[in-house]
Coordinates of C-alpha atoms and ligand atoms in Angstrom, one line a residue:
M1 CA 0.5 -0.1 -0.3
P2 CA 1.2 3.4 -1.0
C3 CA 2.6 6.3 1.8
P4 CA -0.5 8.1 2.1
K5 CA 0.1 12.3 2.1
V6 CA -0.7 13.9 5.1
S7 CA -2.9 17.1 4.3
L8 CA -1.5 20.6 5.1
A9 CA -4.3 23.1 4.0
P10 CA -6.0 24.7 6.4
S11 CA -7.9 22.3 9.8
C12 CA -10.6 24.4 12.0
E13 CA -10.1 22.8 15.9
I14 CA -14.1 23.4 17.2
D15 CA -16.4 21.3 15.4
L16 CA -18.7 23.9 13.0
D17 CA -21.7 20.7 13.5
A18 CA -21.7 20.9 17.4
E19 CA -24.6 22.2 19.2
G20 CA -23.8 25.0 22.1
K21 CA -21.1 27.9 21.9
H22 CA -17.5 27.2 20.9
H23 CA -14.9 29.3 19.9
G24 CA -11.0 28.4 18.8
Y25 CA -8.5 28.7 15.4
V26 CA -8.5 27.6 11.9
R27 CA -4.8 27.0 11.7
I28 CA -3.1 28.6 8.9
Q29 CA -0.3 26.8 8.1
F30 CA 3.0 28.6 8.0
S31 CA 6.4 27.3 7.8
S32 CA 8.4 30.3 8.6
D33 CA 11.7 31.9 9.1
R34 CA 10.9 32.2 12.4
S35 CA 9.2 29.5 12.4
A36 CA 9.6 26.6 11.0
Y37 CA 6.9 24.0 12.2
G38 CA 3.9 26.9 13.0
W39 CA 0.6 28.1 12.7
L40 CA -1.6 31.2 12.0
P41 CA -4.0 31.4 14.4
M42 CA -7.3 33.2 12.8
P43 CA -9.9 32.8 14.9
I44 CA -13.1 30.9 14.4
M45 CA -16.7 31.1 17.1
S46 CA -20.1 29.2 16.5
I47 CA -22.9 29.4 18.2
K48 CA -25.9 27.0 17.4
N49 CA -28.9 25.6 18.6
G50 CA -31.2 23.3 16.6
D51 CA -32.4 24.1 13.2
G52 CA -32.5 27.1 11.3
P53 CA -30.9 29.8 9.3
V54 CA -26.9 30.1 9.5
A55 CA -25.6 33.9 9.6
V56 CA -22.2 33.9 9.4
V57 CA -20.4 37.8 10.6
I58 CA -17.6 38.4 8.9
G59 CA -15.0 41.7 9.5
A60 CA -11.2 42.4 9.1
N61 CA -11.8 41.4 5.5
H62 CA -9.4 43.8 5.5
G63 CA -6.8 44.0 8.5
D64 CA -7.8 48.2 9.1
E65 CA -11.7 47.8 9.6
Y66 CA -12.2 48.1 12.7
E67 CA -15.4 48.7 13.5
G68 CA -17.0 44.7 12.5
V69 CA -14.0 43.5 14.8
S70 CA -15.6 45.1 17.6
I71 CA -19.7 43.9 16.5
T72 CA -19.1 40.6 16.0
N73 CA -16.8 40.0 19.5
G74 CA -19.4 41.4 20.7
L75 CA -22.5 39.7 19.5
Y76 CA -20.7 36.2 20.4
Q77 CA -19.5 37.2 23.8
E78 CA -23.1 38.8 24.1
L79 CA -25.5 35.7 23.2
D80 CA -26.3 32.6 24.1
P81 CA -27.6 29.4 23.0
S82 CA -30.7 29.4 23.9
D83 CA -30.7 33.1 22.2
I84 CA -30.3 31.3 19.0
K85 CA -32.3 28.8 16.6
G86 CA -29.9 27.7 13.7
Q87 CA -26.3 28.9 14.1
I88 CA -24.5 31.6 13.6
I89 CA -20.4 31.2 12.4
F90 CA -18.4 34.1 14.0
L91 CA -14.9 35.4 11.7
P92 CA -14.3 38.4 13.3
A93 CA -10.3 38.3 11.8
A94 CA -10.5 37.0 8.8
N95 CA -7.5 38.1 7.7
A96 CA -6.2 37.8 11.3
P97 CA -2.4 38.4 9.7
A98 CA -2.9 41.7 8.3
F99 CA -5.9 42.4 11.3
Y100 CA -2.3 41.7 13.9
A101 CA -0.3 43.8 12.1
G102 CA -2.9 46.8 11.5
R103 CA -2.7 46.6 8.0
R104 CA -5.7 46.2 5.4
T105 CA -2.8 43.6 3.6
S106 CA -1.3 41.2 4.8
P107 CA 2.6 41.2 5.0
L108 CA 3.4 38.3 5.3
D109 CA 2.3 37.1 1.6
W110 CA 5.6 36.7 -1.6
T111 CA 4.2 40.5 -2.0
G112 CA 3.9 41.4 0.9
E113 CA 0.7 43.2 0.6
A114 CA -1.6 40.3 0.4
N115 CA -5.4 41.5 0.2
L116 CA -7.6 38.8 1.0
N117 CA -10.1 40.6 -0.9
R118 CA -8.9 40.3 -4.4
V119 CA -7.6 35.9 -3.9
F120 CA -10.7 34.5 -3.6
P121 CA -11.6 31.8 -4.6
G122 CA -7.7 31.5 -3.2
N123 CA -5.9 27.7 -2.7
Q124 CA -5.5 25.4 -0.2
Y125 CA -1.5 25.2 -0.4
G126 CA -1.0 28.5 -1.4
S127 CA 0.4 32.0 0.7
P128 CA -1.6 32.2 4.2
T129 CA -3.7 34.7 2.4
E130 CA -5.0 32.4 -0.1
M131 CA -5.3 29.6 1.8
I132 CA -7.8 31.7 3.9
A133 CA -9.3 32.6 0.9
W134 CA -10.2 29.5 0.6
Y135 CA -10.8 27.9 3.4
I136 CA -14.0 30.4 3.5
T137 CA -14.5 29.5 0.3
N138 CA -14.6 25.2 1.1
H139 CA -15.6 25.1 4.7
I140 CA -17.5 28.2 5.1
V141 CA -18.9 29.3 2.1
P142 CA -21.6 26.1 1.9
R143 CA -22.6 25.8 5.5
G144 CA -24.2 29.8 5.2
D145 CA -27.7 31.4 3.9
A146 CA -26.9 34.8 4.7
F147 CA -23.8 36.5 5.4
F148 CA -22.8 39.5 6.8
D149 CA -19.5 41.1 6.0
L150 CA -18.8 44.0 7.4
H151 CA -15.8 46.0 6.3
S152 CA -15.3 49.3 7.1
A153 CA -12.8 52.1 4.8
G154 CA -9.4 51.1 6.3
K155 CA -6.4 54.0 7.0
S156 CA -6.3 55.3 3.4
I157 CA -9.9 55.9 3.3
D158 CA -13.4 57.1 4.8
H159 CA -16.8 56.7 4.6
H160 CA -20.4 57.8 5.0
P161 CA -21.8 54.9 6.8
S162 CA -23.9 53.2 4.3
V163 CA -24.8 49.2 3.5
K164 CA -24.7 47.0 0.3
I165 CA -27.0 44.3 -1.0
R166 CA -26.8 43.5 -4.5
L167 CA -30.3 42.1 -6.7
M168 CA -30.7 39.0 -7.6
N169 CA -33.5 38.1 -9.1
D170 CA -35.3 36.4 -7.0
P171 CA -39.0 38.1 -5.4
A172 CA -38.4 37.0 -1.7
K173 CA -34.1 37.0 -1.2
D174 CA -34.1 40.7 -2.7
A175 CA -37.3 41.8 -0.4
M176 CA -35.2 40.2 2.8
Q177 CA -32.5 42.5 1.6
M178 CA -33.9 45.0 1.2
K179 CA -35.3 44.8 4.3
F180 CA -32.0 44.4 5.4
L181 CA -30.7 47.6 4.4
E182 CA -34.4 49.2 6.1
L183 CA -33.2 47.2 9.1
F184 CA -29.3 48.2 9.9
G185 CA -30.0 51.6 10.5
A186 CA -26.9 53.4 8.0
P187 CA -27.7 56.9 6.5
L188 CA -27.4 55.4 2.4
G189 CA -27.9 52.1 1.3
I190 CA -25.8 50.2 -2.3
V191 CA -27.9 48.5 -4.5
G192 CA -25.9 46.6 -6.5
D193 CA -26.5 44.6 -10.1
R194 CA -23.0 43.5 -10.8
V195 CA -20.3 41.5 -8.1
H196 CA -16.4 41.4 -8.7
E197 CA -14.3 37.9 -9.2
T198 CA -11.5 37.2 -6.7
T199 CA -14.0 38.9 -3.7
L200 CA -15.7 37.1 -1.2
S201 CA -19.3 38.7 -2.4
G202 CA -18.1 36.3 -6.0
E203 CA -17.8 33.4 -4.2
I204 CA -21.5 33.4 -2.5
L205 CA -23.8 35.8 -4.5
P206 CA -23.1 33.2 -7.2
L207 CA -24.7 31.4 -5.4
D208 CA -27.8 32.7 -4.7
K209 CA -27.0 33.3 -1.4
I210 CA -28.0 36.5 1.3
Y211 CA -24.9 38.4 1.3
L212 CA -24.9 41.4 2.7
S213 CA -21.6 44.4 3.6
T214 CA -21.1 47.9 4.6
E215 CA -19.1 50.2 4.9
L216 CA -19.5 51.2 8.9
G217 CA -16.8 54.9 8.8
G218 CA -12.5 53.6 9.1
A219 CA -10.1 55.3 8.2
G220 CA -8.7 53.0 11.0
K221 CA -10.8 54.4 13.7
I222 CA -14.1 53.5 15.2
R223 CA -16.9 56.0 15.9
P224 CA -19.2 56.0 18.9
W225 CA -22.7 56.7 16.7
I226 CA -21.5 54.4 13.6
R227 CA -20.6 51.2 16.2
D228 CA -23.5 52.0 18.3
F229 CA -25.6 52.0 15.0
A230 CA -24.2 49.1 13.1
W231 CA -24.8 47.0 16.6
N232 CA -29.1 47.4 17.3
G233 CA -28.8 47.2 13.3
M234 CA -27.1 43.5 13.0
K235 CA -29.4 42.8 16.0
R236 CA -32.5 44.2 13.8
C237 CA -31.5 41.8 10.4
L238 CA -30.5 38.1 12.5
R239 CA -34.3 39.0 14.5
E240 CA -35.5 39.6 11.1
L241 CA -33.2 35.7 9.7
G242 CA -34.5 34.7 12.0
V243 CA -31.9 32.8 13.9
L244 CA -31.6 35.9 16.2
Q245 CA -34.5 35.0 19.0
T246 CA -34.0 37.0 22.8
D247 CA -37.2 39.6 23.2
E248 CA -34.6 41.8 23.6
V249 CA -36.8 45.6 22.8
L250 CA -34.1 46.9 19.9
P251 CA -35.1 51.4 18.7
E252 CA -36.1 51.3 15.5
P253 CA -33.4 52.4 12.6
E254 CA -31.2 55.1 13.6
H255 CA -31.2 56.4 10.1
K256 CA -33.6 56.1 7.1
V257 CA -31.5 55.0 4.3
A258 CA -31.9 56.8 1.1
L259 CA -30.9 54.1 -1.7
K260 CA -27.2 55.3 -3.6
A261 CA -26.3 53.1 -6.7
M262 CA -23.6 51.9 -7.4
Q263 CA -20.3 53.7 -8.4
T264 CA -18.8 54.0 -11.8
G265 CA -15.7 55.6 -13.4
D266 CA -17.4 59.2 -13.5
H267 CA -17.7 59.2 -10.3
Y268 CA -14.1 58.7 -8.4
I269 CA -11.7 62.3 -8.5
F270 CA -7.9 60.5 -8.9
A271 CA -5.2 62.2 -8.2
R272 CA -3.9 63.9 -11.1
K273 CA 0.1 64.6 -8.9
D274 CA 1.9 64.0 -6.4
G275 CA 1.3 66.9 -3.7
M276 CA -0.7 67.5 -0.3
F277 CA -4.5 66.9 -0.4
E278 CA -7.0 69.4 1.2
P279 CA -10.8 68.6 1.2
R280 CA -13.2 70.9 1.0
V281 CA -16.4 69.7 0.7
N282 CA -17.6 66.4 3.4
L283 CA -18.2 63.1 4.2
G284 CA -21.9 63.1 3.5
D285 CA -22.2 66.4 1.4
V286 CA -24.5 66.7 -1.4
V287 CA -22.9 68.4 -5.0
E288 CA -23.6 69.2 -7.9
D289 CA -21.6 67.6 -11.1
G290 CA -18.7 70.0 -12.1
Q291 CA -18.4 71.3 -8.8
F292 CA -15.4 72.4 -6.5
A293 CA -13.7 69.7 -4.2
G294 CA -10.5 70.7 -3.4
Y295 CA -7.1 71.1 -4.0
I296 CA -3.4 69.6 -4.6
W297 CA -0.7 71.3 -2.4
N298 CA 2.9 71.3 -4.0
L299 CA 5.0 69.5 -1.5
K300 CA 8.4 71.3 -2.4
E301 CA 7.0 74.9 -4.6
P302 CA 4.6 76.5 -2.1
W303 CA 4.6 79.8 -4.7
E304 CA 2.9 77.8 -7.0
K305 CA -0.7 77.4 -7.3
P306 CA -2.6 74.0 -6.0
E307 CA -4.4 72.1 -9.0
E308 CA -7.9 72.7 -8.2
L309 CA -10.3 69.5 -8.4
Y310 CA -13.9 69.0 -9.7
F311 CA -16.6 66.1 -8.8
N312 CA -17.6 64.9 -12.8
K313 CA -20.3 63.3 -11.1
G314 CA -21.6 64.8 -8.3
G315 CA -24.2 63.3 -5.9
V316 CA -23.5 62.9 -2.6
V317 CA -20.1 62.6 -0.6
F318 CA -20.0 58.6 0.0
C319 CA -15.4 58.4 0.2
K320 CA -12.8 60.9 1.1
R321 CA -8.9 60.0 1.2
T322 CA -9.0 59.9 4.4
P323 CA -4.3 60.9 4.2
A324 CA -3.2 64.8 3.5
L325 CA -0.7 63.4 1.5
C326 CA -1.1 61.7 -1.9
E327 CA 0.3 60.3 -5.3
I328 CA -1.0 60.2 -8.4
G329 CA -3.4 58.0 -9.1
D330 CA -4.8 57.6 -4.9
T331 CA -8.0 58.0 -5.0
L332 CA -9.5 61.6 -3.4
F333 CA -13.3 61.2 -3.3
F334 CA -15.8 59.0 -4.9
T335 CA -20.0 60.0 -5.1
L336 CA -23.1 58.3 -5.9
S337 CA -25.7 59.2 -7.6
D338 CA -29.1 57.7 -6.7
H339 CA -30.8 54.6 -7.3
E340 CA -33.0 54.6 -9.7
G341 CA -36.3 51.6 -9.2
Ligands
LIG1 ZN1 -12.7 46.2 3.3

């Protein structure tokens, strides 16, 4: 009999079929210069109580997006199996090496800049980030009925808070997703009509599963007003799904959601030169086509007139660069237009 091979693919310490409340790590095998026979810890938690819908709550798909981590941790610590019908699986730090490093991208891959949400469906024998994507694609996506992927903008960008769904042309599922937009309580609700390859949403939505993603601010910090409505919103959505069964009185959604369409290339302002970015509008402002947006000052020739920036396509200011220093090619702003329909 030939000698069998032993898998070095990611493995989970907890049994996701077990009833009750469990936590541990997905072990990402990583033989490194620092630790020859080591593995990287990706936290995973589960609360299961009988049959019912399965929700998956995800934080830190990008490692410097912190609101989702706080909400995911808080929900797991607060809830007991008796609060649940079905199961909630929690991945509070999906790109764990990036989260531990305080970075959007993982420094452990050969590029030094591995973006988890650009390597799906992953590779079980690839880099750490590719192995995480493979594990989620093959071991978490098949289990879930509804996915809540809690992004923010990260250190380089700030967002006016939003929730995004993609319509699936399934009346019942689309109605539930639209209900989630309303219940989450964010100021903006983005209704999309497309999904990108190599992303987590690109793995989930073609399977006709419910997927909701957020942009809960960003700039590498947590703001209480955003975290608070998203905390309540997450619970309102889990209750609507039927997985959360508590009789806790939850507040009404904190904001009446304004429906917006996904941005197109016309909505962006990119830096056309290196310099110091000075925005002259705020997130959440409504701007017109052609409206003045800000300056890029020349760093080493302060006597030179700054470059003036103008919005091509107006709408609500949804995204703004955070650091003042910028380089050609950086996104400085983008806007969102109203959702028609
Ligand atoms: Zn993100």
